[in-house]
Amino acid sequence: MAEIVIVGNAEEAGELVADAVVALIARKPDAVLGLATGSTPLAVYSALAARAGSLDLGRVSGFALDEYVGLPADHPQSYRSVITREVVEPLGLDPERIHVPNGSTGSIQSAGVEYERAIVAAGGIDLQLLGVGTDGHIGFNEPGSSFASLTRVKTLTEQTRRDNARFFGSPDEVPMHCITQGLGTILRAEHLVLLAFGEGKADAVAASVEGPLAARMPGSAIQLHPHATVVLDEAAASRLALTEYYRYAWANKPDWQGI
Ligand code: GLP
């Protein structure tokens, strides 16, 4: 099963995951990062941005998990814009090496296949950052997504559109469709790092980590991965059953092992 790490707060989680990214880049300067949007991974990006001066990120490339369909790429809430603003600029990454699925309606039919090809051509994703939606979605793989799915168009649930309305004027302005890496795409990454903070994520976390494998709980796909790390604050961990064991295993983990 995934390794569960319970930390004091999002900043601590950000530092822990930034350590893993730094270690990856040290051993593989042309590392390929899987980039998540949403508020959860911001702690990781700001921890990395604080260290960017001492890192050589010139050969690092990245693949975003998902994109809305039909928003102009320069819309402030397109994931292309969000990734540029929150990741590429603060970390000083090479924009040419950062990929986001193409959500423009004109080329949407082939966008999924092209994205899969681009990931393969880059040698695959080394470390995939993930958040989780309140309904258990990862990327934009809504409940019902196949564990074998690849990058494709999905319809957002009403709950996700309501959750994401905070970035738009109203739920009606949140696009109805998205293009997202599939669960099968995500499972091909070398290392999955899922983060979650706050009480609102506690049910999705418990179901994903300890519940049955089920397409209706997309986060449960991480149970199929040989190297998955789940980094939580106390509130997000509050509905897990085996927390004592997770704390015990973490406290007794050899330092050299990392996450
Ligand atoms: C969005 C993104 C997901 C993200 C999730 C949670 O819909 N597509 O990748 O994990 O919502 O967002 P947040 O981290 O803001 O709670």
PDB file of C-alpha atoms and ligand atoms in Angstrom:
ATOM      1  CA  MET A   1       0.000   0.000   0.000  1.00  0.00           C
ATOM      2  CA  ALA A   2       0.970   3.630  -0.175  1.00  0.00           C
ATOM      3  CA  GLU A   3       3.266   5.106   2.438  1.00  0.00           C
ATOM      4  CA  ILE A   4       1.265   7.514   4.581  1.00  0.00           C
ATOM      5  CA  VAL A   5       3.087  10.478   6.106  1.00  0.00           C
ATOM      6  CA  ILE A   6       1.180  12.671   8.543  1.00  0.00           C
ATOM      7  CA  VAL A   7       2.724  16.104   9.051  1.00  0.00           C
ATOM      8  CA  GLY A   8       1.834  19.197  11.083  1.00  0.00           C
ATOM      9  CA  ASN A   9       0.783  21.473   8.247  1.00  0.00           C
ATOM     10  CA  ALA A  10       0.947  22.193   4.528  1.00  0.00           C
ATOM     11  CA  GLU A  11       4.299  24.008   4.822  1.00  0.00           C
ATOM     12  CA  GLU A  12       5.904  20.942   6.385  1.00  0.00           C
ATOM     13  CA  ALA A  13       4.426  18.799   3.623  1.00  0.00           C
ATOM     14  CA  GLY A  14       5.785  21.229   1.032  1.00  0.00           C
ATOM     15  CA  GLU A  15       9.312  20.987   2.448  1.00  0.00           C
ATOM     16  CA  LEU A  16       9.161  17.184   2.632  1.00  0.00           C
ATOM     17  CA  VAL A  17       8.041  16.803  -0.970  1.00  0.00           C
ATOM     18  CA  ALA A  18      10.448  19.518  -2.160  1.00  0.00           C
ATOM     19  CA  ASP A  19      13.268  17.422  -0.590  1.00  0.00           C
ATOM     20  CA  ALA A  20      12.169  14.467  -2.732  1.00  0.00           C
ATOM     21  CA  VAL A  21      12.052  16.613  -5.883  1.00  0.00           C
ATOM     22  CA  VAL A  22      15.506  18.051  -5.146  1.00  0.00           C
ATOM     23  CA  ALA A  23      16.909  14.542  -4.587  1.00  0.00           C
ATOM     24  CA  LEU A  24      15.358  13.399  -7.862  1.00  0.00           C
ATOM     25  CA  ILE A  25      16.871  16.315  -9.814  1.00  0.00           C
ATOM     26  CA  ALA A  26      20.260  15.704  -8.193  1.00  0.00           C
ATOM     27  CA  ARG A  27      20.323  12.137  -9.505  1.00  0.00           C
ATOM     28  CA  LYS A  28      18.528  12.932 -12.756  1.00  0.00           C
ATOM     29  CA  PRO A  29      18.995  16.546 -13.948  1.00  0.00           C
ATOM     30  CA  ASP A  30      16.570  16.009 -16.838  1.00  0.00           C
ATOM     31  CA  ALA A  31      13.828  14.727 -14.523  1.00  0.00           C
ATOM     32  CA  VAL A  32      10.232  14.800 -15.721  1.00  0.00           C
ATOM     33  CA  LEU A  33       7.750  16.137 -13.175  1.00  0.00           C
ATOM     34  CA  GLY A  34       4.005  15.543 -13.220  1.00  0.00           C
ATOM     35  CA  LEU A  35       2.439  18.847 -12.198  1.00  0.00           C
ATOM     36  CA  ALA A  36      -0.868  19.185 -10.392  1.00  0.00           C
ATOM     37  CA  THR A  37      -2.978  22.321 -10.144  1.00  0.00           C
ATOM     38  CA  GLY A  38      -5.359  23.309  -7.355  1.00  0.00           C
ATOM     39  CA  SER A  39      -4.460  24.811  -3.996  1.00  0.00           C
ATOM     40  CA  THR A  40      -2.918  21.653  -2.505  1.00  0.00           C
ATOM     41  CA  PRO A  41       0.430  21.486  -4.351  1.00  0.00           C
ATOM     42  CA  LEU A  42       1.143  25.210  -3.840  1.00  0.00           C
ATOM     43  CA  ALA A  43       3.095  24.416  -0.670  1.00  0.00           C
ATOM     44  CA  VAL A  44       5.439  22.221  -2.726  1.00  0.00           C
ATOM     45  CA  TYR A  45       5.880  24.864  -5.415  1.00  0.00           C
ATOM     46  CA  SER A  46       6.655  27.602  -2.915  1.00  0.00           C
ATOM     47  CA  ALA A  47       9.166  25.372  -1.082  1.00  0.00           C
ATOM     48  CA  LEU A  48      10.827  24.642  -4.432  1.00  0.00           C
ATOM     49  CA  ALA A  49      10.737  28.297  -5.495  1.00  0.00           C
ATOM     50  CA  ALA A  50      12.575  29.222  -2.289  1.00  0.00           C
ATOM     51  CA  ARG A  51      15.353  26.810  -3.258  1.00  0.00           C
ATOM     52  CA  ALA A  52      15.330  27.542  -7.008  1.00  0.00           C
ATOM     53  CA  GLY A  53      18.441  29.739  -6.763  1.00  0.00           C
ATOM     54  CA  SER A  54      20.547  26.776  -5.677  1.00  0.00           C
ATOM     55  CA  LEU A  55      19.038  24.280  -8.117  1.00  0.00           C
ATOM     56  CA  ASP A  56      19.776  23.692 -11.776  1.00  0.00           C
ATOM     57  CA  LEU A  57      16.304  23.288 -13.244  1.00  0.00           C
ATOM     58  CA  GLY A  58      17.288  24.059 -16.830  1.00  0.00           C
ATOM     59  CA  ARG A  59      16.780  20.490 -18.076  1.00  0.00           C
ATOM     60  CA  VAL A  60      13.717  19.640 -15.996  1.00  0.00           C
ATOM     61  CA  SER A  61      10.510  19.134 -17.908  1.00  0.00           C
ATOM     62  CA  GLY A  62       6.936  18.879 -16.747  1.00  0.00           C
ATOM     63  CA  PHE A  63       3.528  17.577 -17.732  1.00  0.00           C
ATOM     64  CA  ALA A  64       0.354  19.004 -16.230  1.00  0.00           C
ATOM     65  CA  LEU A  65      -2.352  16.548 -15.249  1.00  0.00           C
ATOM     66  CA  ASP A  66      -5.260  18.254 -16.916  1.00  0.00           C
ATOM     67  CA  GLU A  67      -6.833  21.238 -18.626  1.00  0.00           C
ATOM     68  CA  TYR A  68     -10.284  22.670 -19.122  1.00  0.00           C
ATOM     69  CA  VAL A  69     -11.795  22.272 -22.579  1.00  0.00           C
ATOM     70  CA  GLY A  70     -12.779  25.418 -24.409  1.00  0.00           C
ATOM     71  CA  LEU A  71     -11.067  28.081 -22.288  1.00  0.00           C
ATOM     72  CA  PRO A  72      -8.663  30.250 -24.282  1.00  0.00           C
ATOM     73  CA  ALA A  73      -5.085  29.298 -23.260  1.00  0.00           C
ATOM     74  CA  ASP A  74      -4.534  32.853 -21.992  1.00  0.00           C
ATOM     75  CA  HIS A  75      -7.652  32.765 -19.765  1.00  0.00           C
ATOM     76  CA  PRO A  76      -6.360  33.369 -16.216  1.00  0.00           C
ATOM     77  CA  GLN A  77      -7.963  30.109 -14.999  1.00  0.00           C
ATOM     78  CA  SER A  78      -6.816  27.867 -17.839  1.00  0.00           C
ATOM     79  CA  TYR A  79      -4.421  25.355 -16.327  1.00  0.00           C
ATOM     80  CA  ARG A  80      -1.820  26.529 -18.871  1.00  0.00           C
ATOM     81  CA  SER A  81      -2.015  29.990 -17.253  1.00  0.00           C
ATOM     82  CA  VAL A  82      -2.120  28.556 -13.720  1.00  0.00           C
ATOM     83  CA  ILE A  83       0.939  26.352 -14.317  1.00  0.00           C
ATOM     84  CA  THR A  84       2.811  29.289 -15.873  1.00  0.00           C
ATOM     85  CA  ARG A  85       1.964  31.580 -12.965  1.00  0.00           C
ATOM     86  CA  GLU A  86       2.367  29.150 -10.087  1.00  0.00           C
ATOM     87  CA  VAL A  87       5.119  26.827 -11.269  1.00  0.00           C
ATOM     88  CA  VAL A  88       7.032  27.872 -14.397  1.00  0.00           C
ATOM     89  CA  GLU A  89       7.694  31.492 -13.402  1.00  0.00           C
ATOM     90  CA  PRO A  90       8.442  31.068  -9.676  1.00  0.00           C
ATOM     91  CA  LEU A  91      10.745  28.099 -10.312  1.00  0.00           C
ATOM     92  CA  GLY A  92      12.304  29.562 -13.441  1.00  0.00           C
ATOM     93  CA  LEU A  93      11.530  26.449 -15.509  1.00  0.00           C
ATOM     94  CA  ASP A  94      12.017  26.450 -19.273  1.00  0.00           C
ATOM     95  CA  PRO A  95       8.477  27.085 -20.665  1.00  0.00           C
ATOM     96  CA  GLU A  96       9.362  25.041 -23.764  1.00  0.00           C
ATOM     97  CA  ARG A  97       9.707  21.958 -21.577  1.00  0.00           C
ATOM     98  CA  ILE A  98       6.379  22.364 -19.802  1.00  0.00           C
ATOM     99  CA  HIS A  99       3.413  20.614 -21.376  1.00  0.00           C
ATOM    100  CA  VAL A 100      -0.288  21.035 -20.679  1.00  0.00           C
ATOM    101  CA  PRO A 101      -2.984  19.052 -22.489  1.00  0.00           C
ATOM    102  CA  ASN A 102      -4.418  21.040 -25.371  1.00  0.00           C
ATOM    103  CA  GLY A 103      -7.971  21.950 -24.405  1.00  0.00           C
ATOM    104  CA  SER A 104      -8.849  23.923 -27.528  1.00  0.00           C
ATOM    105  CA  THR A 105     -11.971  22.546 -29.122  1.00  0.00           C
ATOM    106  CA  GLY A 106     -10.516  22.568 -32.653  1.00  0.00           C
ATOM    107  CA  SER A 107      -7.956  19.827 -31.941  1.00  0.00           C
ATOM    108  CA  ILE A 108      -9.575  18.061 -29.002  1.00  0.00           C
ATOM    109  CA  GLN A 109     -10.139  14.786 -30.896  1.00  0.00           C
ATOM    110  CA  SER A 110      -6.418  14.100 -31.177  1.00  0.00           C
ATOM    111  CA  ALA A 111      -5.199  15.966 -28.078  1.00  0.00           C
ATOM    112  CA  GLY A 112      -5.274  12.920 -25.781  1.00  0.00           C
ATOM    113  CA  VAL A 113      -3.242  10.674 -28.066  1.00  0.00           C
ATOM    114  CA  GLU A 114      -0.748  13.469 -28.709  1.00  0.00           C
ATOM    115  CA  TYR A 115      -0.299  14.065 -24.990  1.00  0.00           C
ATOM    116  CA  GLU A 116       0.318  10.383 -24.317  1.00  0.00           C
ATOM    117  CA  ARG A 117       2.923  10.364 -27.117  1.00  0.00           C
ATOM    118  CA  ALA A 118       4.649  13.421 -25.678  1.00  0.00           C
ATOM    119  CA  ILE A 119       4.890  11.794 -22.223  1.00  0.00           C
ATOM    120  CA  VAL A 120       6.374   8.632 -23.729  1.00  0.00           C
ATOM    121  CA  ALA A 121       8.792  10.682 -25.885  1.00  0.00           C
ATOM    122  CA  ALA A 122      10.020  12.468 -22.741  1.00  0.00           C
ATOM    123  CA  GLY A 123      10.811   9.087 -21.166  1.00  0.00           C
ATOM    124  CA  GLY A 124       7.811   9.003 -18.821  1.00  0.00           C
ATOM    125  CA  ILE A 125       7.054  10.936 -15.648  1.00  0.00           C
ATOM    126  CA  ASP A 126       9.466  10.446 -12.747  1.00  0.00           C
ATOM    127  CA  LEU A 127       7.493  12.063  -9.954  1.00  0.00           C
ATOM    128  CA  GLN A 128       3.786  12.795 -10.244  1.00  0.00           C
ATOM    129  CA  LEU A 129       2.276  15.295  -7.809  1.00  0.00           C
ATOM    130  CA  LEU A 130      -1.406  14.728  -7.076  1.00  0.00           C
ATOM    131  CA  GLY A 131      -4.143  16.410  -5.125  1.00  0.00           C
ATOM    132  CA  VAL A 132      -7.533  14.827  -4.575  1.00  0.00           C
ATOM    133  CA  GLY A 133     -10.993  16.258  -5.119  1.00  0.00           C
ATOM    134  CA  THR A 134     -13.673  16.027  -2.442  1.00  0.00           C
ATOM    135  CA  ASP A 135     -15.323  13.297  -4.571  1.00  0.00           C
ATOM    136  CA  GLY A 136     -12.051  11.386  -4.815  1.00  0.00           C
ATOM    137  CA  HIS A 137     -11.037  12.538  -8.290  1.00  0.00           C
ATOM    138  CA  ILE A 138      -7.354  12.698  -9.157  1.00  0.00           C
ATOM    139  CA  GLY A 139      -6.376  14.844 -12.102  1.00  0.00           C
ATOM    140  CA  PHE A 140      -9.898  15.304 -13.441  1.00  0.00           C
ATOM    141  CA  ASN A 141     -10.681  11.572 -13.375  1.00  0.00           C
ATOM    142  CA  GLU A 142     -14.147  11.740 -11.949  1.00  0.00           C
ATOM    143  CA  PRO A 143     -15.824   8.766 -10.202  1.00  0.00           C
ATOM    144  CA  GLY A 144     -16.385   5.994 -12.726  1.00  0.00           C
ATOM    145  CA  SER A 145     -13.046   6.505 -14.506  1.00  0.00           C
ATOM    146  CA  SER A 146     -11.366   3.307 -15.666  1.00  0.00           C
ATOM    147  CA  PHE A 147      -8.136   2.353 -13.915  1.00  0.00           C
ATOM    148  CA  ALA A 148      -6.749   1.750 -17.417  1.00  0.00           C
ATOM    149  CA  SER A 149      -7.813   5.143 -18.823  1.00  0.00           C
ATOM    150  CA  LEU A 150      -5.377   7.336 -20.750  1.00  0.00           C
ATOM    151  CA  THR A 151      -5.523  11.055 -21.514  1.00  0.00           C
ATOM    152  CA  ARG A 152      -9.005  11.885 -22.759  1.00  0.00           C
ATOM    153  CA  VAL A 153     -11.966  14.220 -22.460  1.00  0.00           C
ATOM    154  CA  LYS A 154     -14.183  13.893 -19.376  1.00  0.00           C
ATOM    155  CA  THR A 155     -17.334  15.635 -18.181  1.00  0.00           C
ATOM    156  CA  LEU A 156     -16.864  17.353 -14.831  1.00  0.00           C
ATOM    157  CA  THR A 157     -19.296  16.486 -12.067  1.00  0.00           C
ATOM    158  CA  GLU A 158     -21.505  19.212 -10.699  1.00  0.00           C
ATOM    159  CA  GLN A 159     -19.652  18.893  -7.388  1.00  0.00           C
ATOM    160  CA  THR A 160     -16.287  19.552  -9.032  1.00  0.00           C
ATOM    161  CA  ARG A 161     -17.715  22.526 -10.899  1.00  0.00           C
ATOM    162  CA  ARG A 162     -19.065  23.877  -7.601  1.00  0.00           C
ATOM    163  CA  ASP A 163     -15.722  23.213  -5.839  1.00  0.00           C
ATOM    164  CA  ASN A 164     -13.822  25.010  -8.607  1.00  0.00           C
ATOM    165  CA  ALA A 165     -16.302  27.903  -8.888  1.00  0.00           C
ATOM    166  CA  ARG A 166     -14.141  29.763  -6.371  1.00  0.00           C
ATOM    167  CA  PHE A 167     -11.653  30.387  -9.175  1.00  0.00           C
ATOM    168  CA  PHE A 168     -14.370  31.662 -11.506  1.00  0.00           C
ATOM    169  CA  GLY A 169     -17.301  34.051 -11.110  1.00  0.00           C
ATOM    170  CA  SER A 170     -19.883  31.267 -10.611  1.00  0.00           C
ATOM    171  CA  PRO A 171     -20.291  27.480 -11.124  1.00  0.00           C
ATOM    172  CA  ASP A 172     -21.821  28.218 -14.539  1.00  0.00           C
ATOM    173  CA  GLU A 173     -18.549  29.735 -15.719  1.00  0.00           C
ATOM    174  CA  VAL A 174     -16.585  26.567 -14.880  1.00  0.00           C
ATOM    175  CA  PRO A 175     -16.230  24.617 -18.130  1.00  0.00           C
ATOM    176  CA  MET A 176     -18.334  21.454 -18.397  1.00  0.00           C
ATOM    177  CA  HIS A 177     -15.530  19.407 -19.973  1.00  0.00           C
ATOM    178  CA  CYS A 178     -11.869  18.815 -19.348  1.00  0.00           C
ATOM    179  CA  ILE A 179      -9.004  16.811 -20.784  1.00  0.00           C
ATOM    180  CA  THR A 180      -7.109  14.817 -18.200  1.00  0.00           C
ATOM    181  CA  GLN A 181      -4.345  12.268 -17.916  1.00  0.00           C
ATOM    182  CA  GLY A 182      -6.108   8.976 -17.241  1.00  0.00           C
ATOM    183  CA  LEU A 183      -5.673   6.819 -14.169  1.00  0.00           C
ATOM    184  CA  GLY A 184      -3.659   4.473 -16.392  1.00  0.00           C
ATOM    185  CA  THR A 185      -1.409   7.384 -17.399  1.00  0.00           C
ATOM    186  CA  ILE A 186      -0.909   8.379 -13.769  1.00  0.00           C
ATOM    187  CA  LEU A 187      -0.110   4.793 -12.750  1.00  0.00           C
ATOM    188  CA  ARG A 188       2.772   4.733 -15.272  1.00  0.00           C
ATOM    189  CA  ALA A 189       4.686   7.433 -13.373  1.00  0.00           C
ATOM    190  CA  GLU A 190       7.667   6.163 -11.364  1.00  0.00           C
ATOM    191  CA  HIS A 191       6.600   7.744  -8.068  1.00  0.00           C
ATOM    192  CA  LEU A 192       3.203   9.128  -7.053  1.00  0.00           C
ATOM    193  CA  VAL A 193       3.019  11.785  -4.351  1.00  0.00           C
ATOM    194  CA  LEU A 194      -0.529  12.606  -3.318  1.00  0.00           C
ATOM    195  CA  LEU A 195      -1.074  15.488  -0.908  1.00  0.00           C
ATOM    196  CA  ALA A 196      -4.240  16.438   0.958  1.00  0.00           C
ATOM    197  CA  PHE A 197      -4.980  18.983   3.650  1.00  0.00           C
ATOM    198  CA  GLY A 198      -8.055  19.764   5.696  1.00  0.00           C
ATOM    199  CA  GLU A 199     -11.138  18.040   6.991  1.00  0.00           C
ATOM    200  CA  GLY A 200     -12.915  18.405   3.644  1.00  0.00           C
ATOM    201  CA  LYS A 201     -10.539  15.815   2.131  1.00  0.00           C
ATOM    202  CA  ALA A 202     -10.707  13.296   5.011  1.00  0.00           C
ATOM    203  CA  ASP A 203     -13.400  11.058   3.482  1.00  0.00           C
ATOM    204  CA  ALA A 204     -11.797  10.991   0.034  1.00  0.00           C
ATOM    205  CA  VAL A 205      -8.407  10.215   1.599  1.00  0.00           C
ATOM    206  CA  ALA A 206      -9.739   7.372   3.776  1.00  0.00           C
ATOM    207  CA  ALA A 207     -11.633   5.835   0.860  1.00  0.00           C
ATOM    208  CA  SER A 208      -8.661   6.200  -1.487  1.00  0.00           C
ATOM    209  CA  VAL A 209      -6.058   4.806   0.898  1.00  0.00           C
ATOM    210  CA  GLU A 210      -7.975   2.169   2.852  1.00  0.00           C
ATOM    211  CA  GLY A 211     -11.197   1.612   0.954  1.00  0.00           C
ATOM    212  CA  PRO A 212     -11.810  -0.995  -1.722  1.00  0.00           C
ATOM    213  CA  LEU A 213     -10.339  -0.501  -5.170  1.00  0.00           C
ATOM    214  CA  ALA A 214     -13.227   0.974  -7.088  1.00  0.00           C
ATOM    215  CA  ALA A 215     -13.692   3.046 -10.217  1.00  0.00           C
ATOM    216  CA  ARG A 216     -16.155   5.114  -8.237  1.00  0.00           C
ATOM    217  CA  MET A 217     -13.278   6.238  -5.999  1.00  0.00           C
ATOM    218  CA  PRO A 218     -10.567   7.221  -8.521  1.00  0.00           C
ATOM    219  CA  GLY A 219      -8.040   7.974  -5.766  1.00  0.00           C
ATOM    220  CA  SER A 220      -8.078   4.274  -4.835  1.00  0.00           C
ATOM    221  CA  ALA A 221      -6.029   3.679  -8.010  1.00  0.00           C
ATOM    222  CA  ILE A 222      -2.938   4.680  -6.024  1.00  0.00           C
ATOM    223  CA  GLN A 223      -3.232   1.343  -4.167  1.00  0.00           C
ATOM    224  CA  LEU A 224      -2.128  -0.306  -7.423  1.00  0.00           C
ATOM    225  CA  HIS A 225       1.116   1.650  -7.580  1.00  0.00           C
ATOM    226  CA  PRO A 226       4.351   0.152  -6.229  1.00  0.00           C
ATOM    227  CA  HIS A 227       5.716   3.523  -5.048  1.00  0.00           C
ATOM    228  CA  ALA A 228       3.034   5.884  -3.807  1.00  0.00           C
ATOM    229  CA  THR A 229       3.455   8.400  -0.990  1.00  0.00           C
ATOM    230  CA  VAL A 230       0.494  10.156   0.619  1.00  0.00           C
ATOM    231  CA  VAL A 231       1.328  13.298   2.609  1.00  0.00           C
ATOM    232  CA  LEU A 232      -1.458  14.556   4.874  1.00  0.00           C
ATOM    233  CA  ASP A 233      -2.114  17.004   7.659  1.00  0.00           C
ATOM    234  CA  GLU A 234      -3.916  15.752  10.768  1.00  0.00           C
ATOM    235  CA  ALA A 235      -7.343  16.866   9.532  1.00  0.00           C
ATOM    236  CA  ALA A 236      -7.037  15.081   6.181  1.00  0.00           C
ATOM    237  CA  ALA A 237      -5.774  11.953   8.004  1.00  0.00           C
ATOM    238  CA  SER A 238      -8.536  12.038  10.608  1.00  0.00           C
ATOM    239  CA  ARG A 239     -10.723   9.272   9.123  1.00  0.00           C
ATOM    240  CA  LEU A 240      -7.971   6.749   8.461  1.00  0.00           C
ATOM    241  CA  ALA A 241      -8.139   3.570  10.532  1.00  0.00           C
ATOM    242  CA  LEU A 242      -4.449   2.601  10.629  1.00  0.00           C
ATOM    243  CA  THR A 243      -2.902   5.941  11.623  1.00  0.00           C
ATOM    244  CA  GLU A 244      -0.964   4.448  14.543  1.00  0.00           C
ATOM    245  CA  TYR A 245       0.812   2.083  12.216  1.00  0.00           C
ATOM    246  CA  TYR A 246       1.526   4.843   9.671  1.00  0.00           C
ATOM    247  CA  ARG A 247       3.076   7.028  12.380  1.00  0.00           C
ATOM    248  CA  TYR A 248       5.073   4.095  13.763  1.00  0.00           C
ATOM    249  CA  ALA A 249       6.399   3.140  10.331  1.00  0.00           C
ATOM    250  CA  TRP A 250       7.351   6.745   9.545  1.00  0.00           C
ATOM    251  CA  ALA A 251       9.031   7.289  12.925  1.00  0.00           C
ATOM    252  CA  ASN A 252      11.125   4.160  12.393  1.00  0.00           C
ATOM    253  CA  LYS A 253      12.021   4.758   8.776  1.00  0.00           C
ATOM    254  CA  PRO A 254      15.753   4.899   8.037  1.00  0.00           C
ATOM    255  CA  ASP A 255      16.800   8.464   7.098  1.00  0.00           C
ATOM    256  CA  TRP A 256      18.536   7.349   3.908  1.00  0.00           C
ATOM    257  CA  GLN A 257      15.321   5.990   2.479  1.00  0.00           C
ATOM    258  CA  GLY A 258      13.553   9.307   1.696  1.00  0.00           C
ATOM    259  CA  ILE A 259       9.962   9.127   0.571  1.00  0.00           C
TER     260      ILE A 259
HETATM  261  C1  GLP B   1      -8.973  20.181  -9.319  1.00  0.00           C
HETATM  262  C2  GLP B   1      -7.784  19.568 -10.096  1.00  0.00           C
HETATM  263  C3  GLP B   1      -7.179  18.424  -9.337  1.00  0.00           C
HETATM  264  C4  GLP B   1      -7.014  18.831  -7.892  1.00  0.00           C
HETATM  265  C5  GLP B   1      -8.350  18.986  -7.237  1.00  0.00           C
HETATM  266  C6  GLP B   1      -8.279  19.449  -5.795  1.00  0.00           C
HETATM  267  O1  GLP B   1     -10.201  19.909  -9.849  1.00  0.00           O
HETATM  268  N1  GLP B   1      -8.089  19.159 -11.414  1.00  0.00           N
HETATM  269  O2  GLP B   1      -5.926  18.076  -9.930  1.00  0.00           O
HETATM  270  O3  GLP B   1      -6.298  17.839  -7.193  1.00  0.00           O
HETATM  271  O4  GLP B   1      -9.185  19.824  -7.980  1.00  0.00           O
HETATM  272  O5  GLP B   1      -8.074  20.835  -5.718  1.00  0.00           O
HETATM  273  P1  GLP B   1      -7.545  21.557  -4.438  1.00  0.00           P
HETATM  274  O6  GLP B   1      -6.126  21.142  -4.290  1.00  0.00           O
HETATM  275  O7  GLP B   1      -7.651  23.028  -4.746  1.00  0.00           O
HETATM  276  O8  GLP B   1      -8.387  21.123  -3.318  1.00  0.00           O
END
